[in-house]
mmCIF file of C-alpha atoms and ligand atoms in Angstrom:
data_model
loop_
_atom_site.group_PDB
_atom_site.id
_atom_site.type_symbol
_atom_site.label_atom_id
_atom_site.label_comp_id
_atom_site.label_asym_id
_atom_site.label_seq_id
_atom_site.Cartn_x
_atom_site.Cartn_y
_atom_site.Cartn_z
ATOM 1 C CA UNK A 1 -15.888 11.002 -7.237
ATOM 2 C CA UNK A 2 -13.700 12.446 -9.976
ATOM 3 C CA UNK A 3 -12.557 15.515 -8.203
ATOM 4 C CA UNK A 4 -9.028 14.789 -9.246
ATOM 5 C CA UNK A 5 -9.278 18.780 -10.409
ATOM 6 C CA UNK A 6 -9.177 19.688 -6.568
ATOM 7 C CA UNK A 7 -5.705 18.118 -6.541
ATOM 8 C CA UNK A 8 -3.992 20.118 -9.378
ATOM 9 C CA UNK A 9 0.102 19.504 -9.706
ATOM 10 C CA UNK A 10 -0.087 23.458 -8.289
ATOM 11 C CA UNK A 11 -1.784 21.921 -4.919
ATOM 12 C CA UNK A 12 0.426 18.777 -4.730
ATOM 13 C CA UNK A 13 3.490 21.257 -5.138
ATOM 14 C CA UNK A 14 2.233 23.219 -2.284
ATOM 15 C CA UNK A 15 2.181 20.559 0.060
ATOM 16 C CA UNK A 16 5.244 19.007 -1.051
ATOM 17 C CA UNK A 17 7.078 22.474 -0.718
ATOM 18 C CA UNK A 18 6.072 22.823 2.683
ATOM 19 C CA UNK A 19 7.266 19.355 3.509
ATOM 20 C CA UNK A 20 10.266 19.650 1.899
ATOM 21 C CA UNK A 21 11.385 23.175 3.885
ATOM 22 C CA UNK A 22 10.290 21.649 7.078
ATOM 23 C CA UNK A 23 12.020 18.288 7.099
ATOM 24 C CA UNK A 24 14.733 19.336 4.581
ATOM 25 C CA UNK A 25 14.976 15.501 4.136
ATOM 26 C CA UNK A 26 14.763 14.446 0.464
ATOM 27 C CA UNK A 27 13.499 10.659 0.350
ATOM 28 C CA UNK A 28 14.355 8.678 -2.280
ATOM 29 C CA UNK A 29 11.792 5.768 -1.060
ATOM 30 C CA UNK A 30 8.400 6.254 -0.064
ATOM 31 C CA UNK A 31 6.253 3.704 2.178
ATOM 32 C CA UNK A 32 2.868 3.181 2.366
ATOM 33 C CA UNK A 33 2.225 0.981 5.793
ATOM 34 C CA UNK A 34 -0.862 -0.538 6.242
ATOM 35 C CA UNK A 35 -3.159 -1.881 9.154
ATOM 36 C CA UNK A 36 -0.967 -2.710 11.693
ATOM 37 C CA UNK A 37 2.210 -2.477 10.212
ATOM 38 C CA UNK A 38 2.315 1.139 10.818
ATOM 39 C CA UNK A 39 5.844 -0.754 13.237
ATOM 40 C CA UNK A 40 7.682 0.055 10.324
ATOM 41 C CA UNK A 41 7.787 4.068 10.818
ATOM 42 C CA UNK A 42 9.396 2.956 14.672
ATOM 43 C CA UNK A 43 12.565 1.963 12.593
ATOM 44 C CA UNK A 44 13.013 4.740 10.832
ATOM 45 C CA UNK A 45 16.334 6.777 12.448
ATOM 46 C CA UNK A 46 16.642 10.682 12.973
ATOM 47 C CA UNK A 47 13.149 11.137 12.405
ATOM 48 C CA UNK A 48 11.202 14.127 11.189
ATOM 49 C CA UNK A 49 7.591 13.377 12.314
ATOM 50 C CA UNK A 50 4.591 15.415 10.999
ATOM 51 C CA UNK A 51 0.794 14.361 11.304
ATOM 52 C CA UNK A 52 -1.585 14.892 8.713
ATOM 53 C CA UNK A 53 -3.695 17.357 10.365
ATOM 54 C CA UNK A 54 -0.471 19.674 10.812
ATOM 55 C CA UNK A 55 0.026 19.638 6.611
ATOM 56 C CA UNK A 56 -1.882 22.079 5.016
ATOM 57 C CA UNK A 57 -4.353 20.435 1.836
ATOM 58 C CA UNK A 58 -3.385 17.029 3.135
ATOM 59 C CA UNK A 59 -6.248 14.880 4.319
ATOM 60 C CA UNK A 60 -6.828 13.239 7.036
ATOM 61 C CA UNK A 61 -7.288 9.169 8.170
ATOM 62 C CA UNK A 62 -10.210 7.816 10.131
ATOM 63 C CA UNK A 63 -9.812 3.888 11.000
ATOM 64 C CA UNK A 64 -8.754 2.705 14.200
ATOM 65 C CA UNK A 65 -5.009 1.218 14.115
ATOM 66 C CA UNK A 66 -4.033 3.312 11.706
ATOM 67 C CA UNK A 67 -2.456 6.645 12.933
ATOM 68 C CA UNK A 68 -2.004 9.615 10.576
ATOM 69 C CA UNK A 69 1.474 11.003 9.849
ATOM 70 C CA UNK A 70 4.565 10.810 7.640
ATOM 71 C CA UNK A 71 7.784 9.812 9.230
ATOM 72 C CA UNK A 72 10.565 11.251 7.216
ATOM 73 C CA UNK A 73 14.035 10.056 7.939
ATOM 74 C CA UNK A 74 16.768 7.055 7.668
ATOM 75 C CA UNK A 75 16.102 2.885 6.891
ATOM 76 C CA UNK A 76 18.248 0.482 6.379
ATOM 77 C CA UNK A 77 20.956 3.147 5.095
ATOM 78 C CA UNK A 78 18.059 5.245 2.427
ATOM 79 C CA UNK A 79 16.204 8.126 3.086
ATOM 80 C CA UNK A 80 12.808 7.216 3.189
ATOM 81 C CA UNK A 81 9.460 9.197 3.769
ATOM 82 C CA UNK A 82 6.751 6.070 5.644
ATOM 83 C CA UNK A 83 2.639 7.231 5.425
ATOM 84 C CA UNK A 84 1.620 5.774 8.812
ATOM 85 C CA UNK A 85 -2.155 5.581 8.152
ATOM 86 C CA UNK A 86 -3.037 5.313 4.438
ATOM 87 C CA UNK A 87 -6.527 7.025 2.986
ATOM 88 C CA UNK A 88 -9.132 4.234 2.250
ATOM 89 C CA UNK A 89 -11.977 4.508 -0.439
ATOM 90 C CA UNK A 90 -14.336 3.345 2.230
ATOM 91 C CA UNK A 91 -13.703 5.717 4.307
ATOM 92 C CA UNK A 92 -15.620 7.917 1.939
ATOM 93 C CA UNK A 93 -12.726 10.017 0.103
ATOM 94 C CA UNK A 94 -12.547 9.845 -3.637
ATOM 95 C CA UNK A 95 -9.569 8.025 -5.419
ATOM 96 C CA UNK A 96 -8.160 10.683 -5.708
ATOM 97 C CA UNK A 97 -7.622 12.112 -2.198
ATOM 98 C CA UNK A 98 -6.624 8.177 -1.563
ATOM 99 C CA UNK A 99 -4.016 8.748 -4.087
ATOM 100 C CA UNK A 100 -2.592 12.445 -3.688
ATOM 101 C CA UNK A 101 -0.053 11.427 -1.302
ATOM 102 C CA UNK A 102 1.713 8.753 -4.058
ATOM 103 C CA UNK A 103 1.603 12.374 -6.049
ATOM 104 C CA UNK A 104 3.297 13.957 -2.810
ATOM 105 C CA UNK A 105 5.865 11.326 -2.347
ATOM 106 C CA UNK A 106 6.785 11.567 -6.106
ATOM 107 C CA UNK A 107 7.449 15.397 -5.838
ATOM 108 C CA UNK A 108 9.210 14.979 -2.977
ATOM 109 C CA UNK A 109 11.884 13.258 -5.250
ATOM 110 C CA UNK A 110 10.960 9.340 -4.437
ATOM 111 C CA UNK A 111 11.657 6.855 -7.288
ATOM 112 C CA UNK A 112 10.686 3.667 -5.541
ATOM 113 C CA UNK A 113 7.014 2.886 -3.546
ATOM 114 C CA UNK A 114 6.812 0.608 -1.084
ATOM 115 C CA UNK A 115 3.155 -1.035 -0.549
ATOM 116 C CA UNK A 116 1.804 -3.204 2.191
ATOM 117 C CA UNK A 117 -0.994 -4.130 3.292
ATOM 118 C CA UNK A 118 -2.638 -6.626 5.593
ATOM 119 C CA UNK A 119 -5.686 -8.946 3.582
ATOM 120 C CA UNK A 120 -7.471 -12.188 3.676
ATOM 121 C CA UNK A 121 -6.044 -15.186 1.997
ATOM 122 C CA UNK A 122 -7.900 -16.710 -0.447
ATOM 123 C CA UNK A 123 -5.413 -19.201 -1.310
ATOM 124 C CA UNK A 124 -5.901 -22.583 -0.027
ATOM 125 C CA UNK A 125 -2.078 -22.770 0.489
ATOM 126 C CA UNK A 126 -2.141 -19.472 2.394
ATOM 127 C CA UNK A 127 -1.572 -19.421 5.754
ATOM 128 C CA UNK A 128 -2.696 -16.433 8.717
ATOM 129 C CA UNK A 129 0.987 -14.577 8.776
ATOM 130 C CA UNK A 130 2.024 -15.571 5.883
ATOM 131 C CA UNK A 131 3.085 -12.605 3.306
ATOM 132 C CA UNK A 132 2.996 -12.433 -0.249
ATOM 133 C CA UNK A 133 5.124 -10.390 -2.595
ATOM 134 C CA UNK A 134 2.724 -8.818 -5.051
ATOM 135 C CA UNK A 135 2.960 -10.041 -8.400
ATOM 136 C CA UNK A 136 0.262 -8.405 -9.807
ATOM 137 C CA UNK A 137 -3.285 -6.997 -8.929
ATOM 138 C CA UNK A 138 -7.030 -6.986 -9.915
ATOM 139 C CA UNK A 139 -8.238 -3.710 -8.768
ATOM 140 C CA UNK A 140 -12.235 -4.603 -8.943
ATOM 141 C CA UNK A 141 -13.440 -1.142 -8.453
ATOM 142 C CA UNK A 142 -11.560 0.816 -11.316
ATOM 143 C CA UNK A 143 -12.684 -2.163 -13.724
ATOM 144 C CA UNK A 144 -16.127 -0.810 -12.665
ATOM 145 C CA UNK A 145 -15.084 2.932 -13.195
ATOM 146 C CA UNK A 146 -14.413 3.667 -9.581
ATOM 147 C CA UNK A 147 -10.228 4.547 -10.680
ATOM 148 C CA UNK A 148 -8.045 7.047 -9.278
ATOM 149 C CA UNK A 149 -7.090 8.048 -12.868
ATOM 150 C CA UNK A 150 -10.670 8.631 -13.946
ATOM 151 C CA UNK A 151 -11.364 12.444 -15.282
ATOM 152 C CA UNK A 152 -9.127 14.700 -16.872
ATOM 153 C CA UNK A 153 -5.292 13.533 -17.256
ATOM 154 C CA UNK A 154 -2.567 15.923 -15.703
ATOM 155 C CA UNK A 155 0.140 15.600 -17.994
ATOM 156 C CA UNK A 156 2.895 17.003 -15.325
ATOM 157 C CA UNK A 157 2.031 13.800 -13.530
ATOM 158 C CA UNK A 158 1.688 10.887 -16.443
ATOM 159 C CA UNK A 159 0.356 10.415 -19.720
ATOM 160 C CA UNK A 160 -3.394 9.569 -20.386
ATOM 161 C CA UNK A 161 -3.325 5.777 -21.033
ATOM 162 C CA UNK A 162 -0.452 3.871 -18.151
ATOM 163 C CA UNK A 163 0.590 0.401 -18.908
ATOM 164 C CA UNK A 164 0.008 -1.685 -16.057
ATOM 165 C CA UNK A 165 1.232 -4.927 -17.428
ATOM 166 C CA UNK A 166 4.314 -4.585 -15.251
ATOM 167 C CA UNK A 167 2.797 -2.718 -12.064
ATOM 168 C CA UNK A 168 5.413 -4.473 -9.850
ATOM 169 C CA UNK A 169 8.982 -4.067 -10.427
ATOM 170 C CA UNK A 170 10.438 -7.602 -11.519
ATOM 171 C CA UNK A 171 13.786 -6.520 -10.207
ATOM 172 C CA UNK A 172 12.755 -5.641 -7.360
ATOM 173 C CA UNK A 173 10.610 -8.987 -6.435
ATOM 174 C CA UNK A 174 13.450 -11.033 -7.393
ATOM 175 C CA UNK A 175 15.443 -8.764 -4.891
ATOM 176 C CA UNK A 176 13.028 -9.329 -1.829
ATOM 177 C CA UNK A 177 13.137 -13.394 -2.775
ATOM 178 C CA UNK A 178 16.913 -13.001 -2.270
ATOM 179 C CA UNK A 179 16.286 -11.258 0.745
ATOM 180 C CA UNK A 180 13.946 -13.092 2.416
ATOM 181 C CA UNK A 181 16.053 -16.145 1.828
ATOM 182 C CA UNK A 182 18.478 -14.528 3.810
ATOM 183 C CA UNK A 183 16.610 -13.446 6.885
ATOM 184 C CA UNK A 184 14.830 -17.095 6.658
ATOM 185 C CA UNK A 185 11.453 -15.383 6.551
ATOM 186 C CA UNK A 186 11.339 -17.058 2.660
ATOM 187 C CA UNK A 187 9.507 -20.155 4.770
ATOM 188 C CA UNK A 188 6.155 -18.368 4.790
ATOM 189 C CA UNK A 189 6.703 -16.076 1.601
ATOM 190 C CA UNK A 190 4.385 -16.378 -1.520
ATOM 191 C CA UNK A 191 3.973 -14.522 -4.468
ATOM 192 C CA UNK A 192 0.554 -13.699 -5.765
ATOM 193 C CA UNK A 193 -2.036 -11.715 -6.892
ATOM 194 C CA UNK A 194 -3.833 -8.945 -5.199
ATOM 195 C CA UNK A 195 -7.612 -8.050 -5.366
ATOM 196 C CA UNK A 196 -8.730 -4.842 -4.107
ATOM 197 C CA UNK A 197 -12.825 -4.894 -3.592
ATOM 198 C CA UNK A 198 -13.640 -1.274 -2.053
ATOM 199 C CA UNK A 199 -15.046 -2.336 1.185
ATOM 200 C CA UNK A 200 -15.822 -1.641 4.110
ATOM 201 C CA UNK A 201 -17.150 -5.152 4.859
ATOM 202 C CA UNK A 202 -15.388 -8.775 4.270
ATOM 203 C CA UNK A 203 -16.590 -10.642 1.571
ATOM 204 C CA UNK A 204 -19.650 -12.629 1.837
ATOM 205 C CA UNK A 205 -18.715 -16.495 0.903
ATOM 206 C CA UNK A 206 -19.774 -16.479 -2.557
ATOM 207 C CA UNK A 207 -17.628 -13.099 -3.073
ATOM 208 C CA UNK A 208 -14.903 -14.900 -1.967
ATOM 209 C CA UNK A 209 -15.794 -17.784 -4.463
ATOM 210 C CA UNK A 210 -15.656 -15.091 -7.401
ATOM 211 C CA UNK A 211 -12.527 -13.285 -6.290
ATOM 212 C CA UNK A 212 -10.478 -16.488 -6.231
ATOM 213 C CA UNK A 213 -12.347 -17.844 -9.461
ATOM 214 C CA UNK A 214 -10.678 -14.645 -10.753
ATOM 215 C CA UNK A 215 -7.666 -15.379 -10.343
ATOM 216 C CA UNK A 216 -6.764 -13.473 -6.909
ATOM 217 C CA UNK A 217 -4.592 -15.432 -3.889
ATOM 218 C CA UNK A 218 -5.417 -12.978 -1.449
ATOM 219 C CA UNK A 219 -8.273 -9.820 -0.764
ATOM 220 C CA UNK A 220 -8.211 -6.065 0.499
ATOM 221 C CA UNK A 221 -9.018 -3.129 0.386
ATOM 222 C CA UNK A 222 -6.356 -0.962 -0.393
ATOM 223 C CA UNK A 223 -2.729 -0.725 -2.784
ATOM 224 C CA UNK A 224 -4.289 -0.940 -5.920
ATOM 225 C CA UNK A 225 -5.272 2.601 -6.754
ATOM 226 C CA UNK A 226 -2.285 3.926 -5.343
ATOM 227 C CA UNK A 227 0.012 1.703 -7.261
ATOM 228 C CA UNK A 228 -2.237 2.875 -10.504
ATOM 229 C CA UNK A 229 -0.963 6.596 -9.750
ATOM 230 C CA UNK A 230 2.168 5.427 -8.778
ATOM 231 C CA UNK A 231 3.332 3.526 -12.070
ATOM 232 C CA UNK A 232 1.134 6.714 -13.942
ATOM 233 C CA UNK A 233 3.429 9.124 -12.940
ATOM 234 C CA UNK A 234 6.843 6.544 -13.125
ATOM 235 C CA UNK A 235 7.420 5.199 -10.289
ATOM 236 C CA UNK A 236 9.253 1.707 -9.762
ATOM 237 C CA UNK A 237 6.587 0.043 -7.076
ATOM 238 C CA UNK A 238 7.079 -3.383 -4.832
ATOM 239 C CA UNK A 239 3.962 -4.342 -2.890
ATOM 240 C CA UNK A 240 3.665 -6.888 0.683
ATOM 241 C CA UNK A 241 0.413 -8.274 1.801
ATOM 242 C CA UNK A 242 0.703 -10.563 4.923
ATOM 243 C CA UNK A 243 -2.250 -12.384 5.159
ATOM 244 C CA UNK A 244 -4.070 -11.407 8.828
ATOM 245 C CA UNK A 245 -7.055 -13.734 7.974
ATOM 246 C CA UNK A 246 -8.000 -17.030 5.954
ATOM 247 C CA UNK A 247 -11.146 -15.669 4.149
ATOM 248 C CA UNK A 248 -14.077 -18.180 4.655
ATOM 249 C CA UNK A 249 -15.174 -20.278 1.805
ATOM 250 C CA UNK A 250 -17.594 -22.855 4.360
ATOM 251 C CA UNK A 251 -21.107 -22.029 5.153
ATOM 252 C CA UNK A 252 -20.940 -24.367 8.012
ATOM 253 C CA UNK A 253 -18.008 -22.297 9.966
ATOM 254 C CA UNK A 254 -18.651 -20.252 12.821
ATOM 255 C CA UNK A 255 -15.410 -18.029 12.170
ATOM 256 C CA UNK A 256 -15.645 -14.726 10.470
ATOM 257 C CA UNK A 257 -13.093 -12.173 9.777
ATOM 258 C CA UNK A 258 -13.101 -9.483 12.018
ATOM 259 C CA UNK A 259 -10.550 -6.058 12.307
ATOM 260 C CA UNK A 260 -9.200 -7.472 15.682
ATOM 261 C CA UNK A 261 -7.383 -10.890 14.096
ATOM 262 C CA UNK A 262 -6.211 -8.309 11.600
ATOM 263 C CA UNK A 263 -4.631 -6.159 13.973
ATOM 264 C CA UNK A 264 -3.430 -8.973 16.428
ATOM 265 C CA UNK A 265 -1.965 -11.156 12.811
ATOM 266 C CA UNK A 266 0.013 -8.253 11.997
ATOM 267 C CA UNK A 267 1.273 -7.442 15.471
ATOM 268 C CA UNK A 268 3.064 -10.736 15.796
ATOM 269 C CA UNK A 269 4.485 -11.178 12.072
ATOM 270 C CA UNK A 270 4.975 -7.264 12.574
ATOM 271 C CA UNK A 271 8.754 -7.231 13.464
ATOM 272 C CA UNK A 272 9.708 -9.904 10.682
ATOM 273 C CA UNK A 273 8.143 -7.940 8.104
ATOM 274 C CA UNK A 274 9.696 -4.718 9.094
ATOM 275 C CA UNK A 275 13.043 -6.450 9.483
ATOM 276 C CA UNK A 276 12.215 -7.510 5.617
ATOM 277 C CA UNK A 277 11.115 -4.445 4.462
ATOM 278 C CA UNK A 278 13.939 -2.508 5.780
ATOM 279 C CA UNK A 279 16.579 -4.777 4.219
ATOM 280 C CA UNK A 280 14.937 -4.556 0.963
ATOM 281 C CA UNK A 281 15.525 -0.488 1.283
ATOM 282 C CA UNK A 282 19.162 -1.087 2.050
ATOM 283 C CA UNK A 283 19.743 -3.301 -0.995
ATOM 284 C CA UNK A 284 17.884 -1.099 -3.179
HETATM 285 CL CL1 LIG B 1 -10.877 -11.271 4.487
HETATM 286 N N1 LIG B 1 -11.030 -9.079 3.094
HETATM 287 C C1 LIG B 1 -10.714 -7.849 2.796
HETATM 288 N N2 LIG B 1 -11.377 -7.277 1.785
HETATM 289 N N3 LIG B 1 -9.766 -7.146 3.422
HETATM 290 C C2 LIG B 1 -9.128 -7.737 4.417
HETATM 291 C C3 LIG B 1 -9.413 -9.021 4.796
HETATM 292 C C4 LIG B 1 -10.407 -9.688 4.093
HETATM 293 N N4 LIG B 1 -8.597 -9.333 5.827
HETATM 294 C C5 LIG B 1 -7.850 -8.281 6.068
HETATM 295 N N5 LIG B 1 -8.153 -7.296 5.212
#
């Protein structure tokens, strides 16, 4: 689980050397898109494409509706490298194979991380399509020691103890509000708080009871740990969730979340959120 030592700064180097003489594109925002909104990387201009499997140390994604590559190139007038297909914790790697490419990005010269995600909303008020701007997260399995920052600190990424008390870049929330307002997509926009649970199952009804008790608007399984490396090693992060799915809180319903709605939720609110996410990169 803590085999951060197989992913020294020497081996993130590597791979980020080899990137950086093949695309000879130097990003200055990184993306992570998640299920479904992999759309995103389709808007990126004068594209360098690479897949996973063709980038030597990098690992490689499993779920279906998620492919695996980077997509280096232009959006909304930045350079911008997109993960299409982002490492999950239950797939089975360790937190910090699900992290390495944050560690990539960075040495690749990015100062800003993009997050999204698609999740359940736990928020009565929530709505299936609705997105959230990411105020803040609970990252349930690195309060139980499962943390992509557990084991031995490398110092050429971060010091030993990050602050996370401002994870998500104030300006840069208050710039996707503005945003938003102007695209008109500010109608089903919310700002919340994220909790990651490591999955790979949806919450039973009482989990979703405690997760909301907690103080969580929406669930997932992803962003947290990533954002953890991200603001360890300085990087300014802004996080999306749309909600695919209104987790289930009655024992008397007959609906239950399935990866289909997910896929299907995010297809439709898809183009809007790209739209979104591009113009945020522009006014960056
Ligand atoms: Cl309801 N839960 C979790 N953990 N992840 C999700 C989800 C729910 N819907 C989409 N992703």
């Amino acid at each position: 689980m803590t085999d951060n030592t197989n992913f020294t700064y020497e081996k993130v180097k590597k791979i980020t050397d080899f990137l950086r003489t093949k695309t000879g594109i130097e990003p200055t925002i990184g993306i992570i898109c998640g299920s479904g909104l992999g759309g995103l990387a389709e808007l990126v201009e004068n594209k360098y494409v690479i897949d996973y499997a063709d980038i030597p140390g990098f690992p490689i994604s499993t779920v279906i509706g998620h492919a695996g590559r980077l997509v280096f190139g232009n959006l909304g007038s930045k350079k911008v490298v997109c993960m299409q297909g982002r490492f999950h914790a239950y797939e089975g790697h360790s937190m910090a194979k699900v992290t390495l490419p944050v560690r990539v990005m960075k040495l690749l010269g990015i100062d800003t991380l993009i997050v999204t995600n698609a999740c359940g909303g736990l928020n009565e008020n929530y709505k299936v399509g609705d997105v959230m701007i990411i105020k803040d997260h609970i990252c349930l399995p690195a309060l139980a020691g499962i943390g992509p920052l557990v084991g031995l600190n490398d110092d050429e990424f971060g010091t030993r103890f990050t602050a996370l008390s401002d994870a998500y870049d104030k300006d840069l929330r208050k710039l996707a509000k503005e945003v938003a307002a102007e695209l008109g997509v500010d109608k089903f926009l919310h700002e919340g708080v994220y909790a990651m649970q490591l999955g790979p199952f949806y919450e039973t009804i009482a989990e979703c009871k405690l997760i909301r008790n907690l103080g969580a608007d929406v669930v997932g399984m992803s962003t947290a740990p990533e954002v953890m490396v991200a603001r360890h090693c300085g990087l300014r992060c802004f996080g999306l969730s749309l909600v695919t799915n209104e987790a289930i809180f009655d024992y008397d319903t007959e609906r239950k979340a399935n990866h289909v709605e997910v896929l299907e939720t995010a297809a439709n609110r898809g183009a809007q959120m790209c739209e979104f996410v591009s113009k945020i990169c522009t006014r960056i």
